[in-house]
CSV table of C-alpha atoms and ligand atoms in Angstrom, one decimal:
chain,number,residue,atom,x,y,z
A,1,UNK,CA,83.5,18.4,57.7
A,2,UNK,CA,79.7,17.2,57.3
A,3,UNK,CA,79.3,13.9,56.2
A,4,UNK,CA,76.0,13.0,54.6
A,5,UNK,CA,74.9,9.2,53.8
A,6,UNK,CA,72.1,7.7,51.5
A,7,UNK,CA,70.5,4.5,50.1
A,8,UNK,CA,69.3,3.4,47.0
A,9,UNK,CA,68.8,0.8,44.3
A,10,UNK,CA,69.5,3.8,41.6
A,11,UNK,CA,68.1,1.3,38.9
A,12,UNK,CA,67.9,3.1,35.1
A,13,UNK,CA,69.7,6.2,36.5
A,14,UNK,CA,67.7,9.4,36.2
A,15,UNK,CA,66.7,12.7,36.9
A,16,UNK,CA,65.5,12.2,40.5
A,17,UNK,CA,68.2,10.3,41.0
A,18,UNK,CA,70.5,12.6,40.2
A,19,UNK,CA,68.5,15.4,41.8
A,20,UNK,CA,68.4,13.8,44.9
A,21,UNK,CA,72.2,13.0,45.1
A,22,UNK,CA,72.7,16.8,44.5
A,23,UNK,CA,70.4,17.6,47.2
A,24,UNK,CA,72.0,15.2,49.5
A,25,UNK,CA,75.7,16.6,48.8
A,26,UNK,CA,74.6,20.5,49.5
A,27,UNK,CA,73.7,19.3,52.9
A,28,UNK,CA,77.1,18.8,54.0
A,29,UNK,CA,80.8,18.3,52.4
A,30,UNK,CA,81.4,14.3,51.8
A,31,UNK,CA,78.4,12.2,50.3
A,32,UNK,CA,78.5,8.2,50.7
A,33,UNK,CA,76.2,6.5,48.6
A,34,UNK,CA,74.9,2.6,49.9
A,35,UNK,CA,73.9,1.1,46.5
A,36,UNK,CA,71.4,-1.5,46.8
A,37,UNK,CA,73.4,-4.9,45.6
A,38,UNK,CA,71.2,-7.8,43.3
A,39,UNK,CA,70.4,-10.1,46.4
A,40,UNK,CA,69.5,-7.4,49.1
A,41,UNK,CA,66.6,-5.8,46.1
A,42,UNK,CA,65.0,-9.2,46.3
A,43,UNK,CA,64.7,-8.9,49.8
A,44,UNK,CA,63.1,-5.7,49.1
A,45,UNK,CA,61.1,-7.5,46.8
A,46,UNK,CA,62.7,-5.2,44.2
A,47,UNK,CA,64.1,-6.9,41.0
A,48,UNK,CA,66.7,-4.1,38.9
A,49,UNK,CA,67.1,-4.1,35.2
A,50,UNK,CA,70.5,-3.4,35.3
A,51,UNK,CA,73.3,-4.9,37.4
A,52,UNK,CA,74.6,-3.8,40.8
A,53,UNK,CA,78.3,-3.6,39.8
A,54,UNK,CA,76.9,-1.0,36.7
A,55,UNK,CA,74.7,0.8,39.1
A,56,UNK,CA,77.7,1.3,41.5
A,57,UNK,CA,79.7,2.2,38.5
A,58,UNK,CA,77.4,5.1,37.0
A,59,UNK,CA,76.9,6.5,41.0
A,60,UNK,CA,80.3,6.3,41.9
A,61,UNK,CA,80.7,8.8,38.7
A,62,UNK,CA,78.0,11.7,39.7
A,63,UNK,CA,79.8,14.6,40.7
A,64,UNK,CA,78.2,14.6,43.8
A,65,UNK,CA,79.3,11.5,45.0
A,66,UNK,CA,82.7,10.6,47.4
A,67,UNK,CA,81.9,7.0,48.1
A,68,UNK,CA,80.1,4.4,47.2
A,69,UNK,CA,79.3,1.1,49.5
A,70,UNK,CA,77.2,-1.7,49.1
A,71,UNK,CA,74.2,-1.9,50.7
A,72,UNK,CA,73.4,-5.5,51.9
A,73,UNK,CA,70.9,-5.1,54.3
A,74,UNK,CA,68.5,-3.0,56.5
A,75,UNK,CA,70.3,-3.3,59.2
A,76,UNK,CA,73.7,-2.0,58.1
A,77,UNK,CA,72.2,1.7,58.5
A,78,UNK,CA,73.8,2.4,62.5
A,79,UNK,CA,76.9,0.9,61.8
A,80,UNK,CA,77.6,2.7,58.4
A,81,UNK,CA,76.5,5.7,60.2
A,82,UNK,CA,79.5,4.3,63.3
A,83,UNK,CA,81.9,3.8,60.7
A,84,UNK,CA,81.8,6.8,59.0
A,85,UNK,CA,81.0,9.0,61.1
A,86,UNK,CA,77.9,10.2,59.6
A,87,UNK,CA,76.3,13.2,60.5
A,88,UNK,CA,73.0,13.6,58.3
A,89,UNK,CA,71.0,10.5,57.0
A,90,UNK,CA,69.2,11.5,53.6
A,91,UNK,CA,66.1,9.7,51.9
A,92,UNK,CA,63.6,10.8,49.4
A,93,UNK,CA,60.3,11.6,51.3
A,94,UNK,CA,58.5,8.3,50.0
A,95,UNK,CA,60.3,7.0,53.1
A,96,UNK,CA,59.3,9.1,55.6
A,97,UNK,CA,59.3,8.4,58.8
A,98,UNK,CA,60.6,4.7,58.3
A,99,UNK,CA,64.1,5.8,59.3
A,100,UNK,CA,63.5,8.2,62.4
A,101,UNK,CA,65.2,5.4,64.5
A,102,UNK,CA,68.3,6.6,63.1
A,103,UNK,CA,67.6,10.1,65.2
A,104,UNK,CA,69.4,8.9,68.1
A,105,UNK,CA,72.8,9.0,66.2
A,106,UNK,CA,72.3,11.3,63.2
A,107,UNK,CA,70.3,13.8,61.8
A,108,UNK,CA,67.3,12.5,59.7
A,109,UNK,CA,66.2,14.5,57.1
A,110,UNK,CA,63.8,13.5,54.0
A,111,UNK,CA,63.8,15.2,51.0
A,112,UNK,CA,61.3,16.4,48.1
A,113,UNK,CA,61.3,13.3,45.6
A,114,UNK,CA,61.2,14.6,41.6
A,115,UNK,CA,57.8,14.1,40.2
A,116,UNK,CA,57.0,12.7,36.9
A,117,UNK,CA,60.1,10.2,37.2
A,118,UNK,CA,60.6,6.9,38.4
A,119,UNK,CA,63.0,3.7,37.6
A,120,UNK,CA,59.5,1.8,37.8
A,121,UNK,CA,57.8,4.5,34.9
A,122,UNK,CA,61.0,3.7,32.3
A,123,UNK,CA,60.8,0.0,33.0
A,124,UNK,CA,57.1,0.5,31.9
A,125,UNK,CA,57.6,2.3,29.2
A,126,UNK,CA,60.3,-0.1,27.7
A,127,UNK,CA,58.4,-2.9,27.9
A,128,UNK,CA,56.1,-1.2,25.7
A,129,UNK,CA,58.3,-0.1,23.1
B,201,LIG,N1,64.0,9.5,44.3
B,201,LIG,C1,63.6,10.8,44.1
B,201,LIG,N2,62.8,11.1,43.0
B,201,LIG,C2,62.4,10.1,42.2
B,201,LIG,C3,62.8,8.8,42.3
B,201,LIG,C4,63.6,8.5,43.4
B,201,LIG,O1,64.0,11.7,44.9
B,201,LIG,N3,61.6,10.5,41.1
B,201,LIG,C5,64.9,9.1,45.4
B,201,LIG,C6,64.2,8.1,46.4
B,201,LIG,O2,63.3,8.8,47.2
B,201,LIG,C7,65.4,7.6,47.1
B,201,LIG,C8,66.5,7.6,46.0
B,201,LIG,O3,66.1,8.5,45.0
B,201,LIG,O4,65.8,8.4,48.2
B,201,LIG,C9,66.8,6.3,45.4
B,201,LIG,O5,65.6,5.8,44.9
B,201,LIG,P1,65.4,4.2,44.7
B,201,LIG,O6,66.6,3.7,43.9
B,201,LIG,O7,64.0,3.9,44.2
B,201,LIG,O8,65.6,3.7,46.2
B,201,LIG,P2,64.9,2.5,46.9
B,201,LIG,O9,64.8,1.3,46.0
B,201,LIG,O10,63.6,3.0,47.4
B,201,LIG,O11,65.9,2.0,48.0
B,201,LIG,O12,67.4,1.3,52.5
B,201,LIG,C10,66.8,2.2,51.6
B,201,LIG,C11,66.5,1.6,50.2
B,201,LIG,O13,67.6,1.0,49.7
B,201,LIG,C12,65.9,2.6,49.3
């Protein structure tokens, strides 16, 4: 039983979202999900549109997904990886490299992002509308 973990503020679900979720689940056989929550995007100087109990909500609903847990910090990483005993850590390639720390107890493995398609490209074109 492979257990593969990954973080995200999932803000204005879509496609790369989704394709990176399904992605993350063929790599093993239990997928947990760390949602960014409201006061851990500011840190991350990252304001969502929608609300983190929504954007829990719609992940916890993608096929894909077995769990869902808040993410609260950068630090929580090793000890969600402890707790659930995590054996693959999963991030879109835009992060590569800033999680290789988390070699020593998991596999690290970044992923192909989804051209064409970001939460900040809808937010731009909404404003516009
Ligand atoms: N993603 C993707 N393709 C896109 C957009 C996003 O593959 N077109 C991936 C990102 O690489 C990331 C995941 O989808 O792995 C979630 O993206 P964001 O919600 O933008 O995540 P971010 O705000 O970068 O938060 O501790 C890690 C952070 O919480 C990551």
């Amino acid at each position: 039983m492979k257990t593969v973990i990954t973080y995200g503020t999932f803000d204005l679900f879509h496609i790369g979202h989704l394709r990176l979720l399904q992605r993350a689940k063929k790599l093993g056989d239990k997928l947990i999900v760390a949602v960014s929550t409201d006061e851990f995007n500011l840190k991350k100087g990252k304001k969502a549109i929608i609300p983190y109990e929504q954007r829990a909500e719609i992940v916890k609903n993608i096929k894909s997904v077995d769990l869902v847990i808040p993410e609260n910090s950068w630090e929580q990483k090793v000890e969600d990886i402890k707790k659930y005993n995590v054996d693959i850590f999963v991030m879109g390639e835009d992060w590569k490299g800033r999680f290789d720390y988390l070699k020593d107890y998991c596999e690290v493995i970044y992923l192909p992002r989804t051209q064409g398609i970001s939460s900040t490209e809808i937010r731009n074109i909404l404003q516009y509308m």
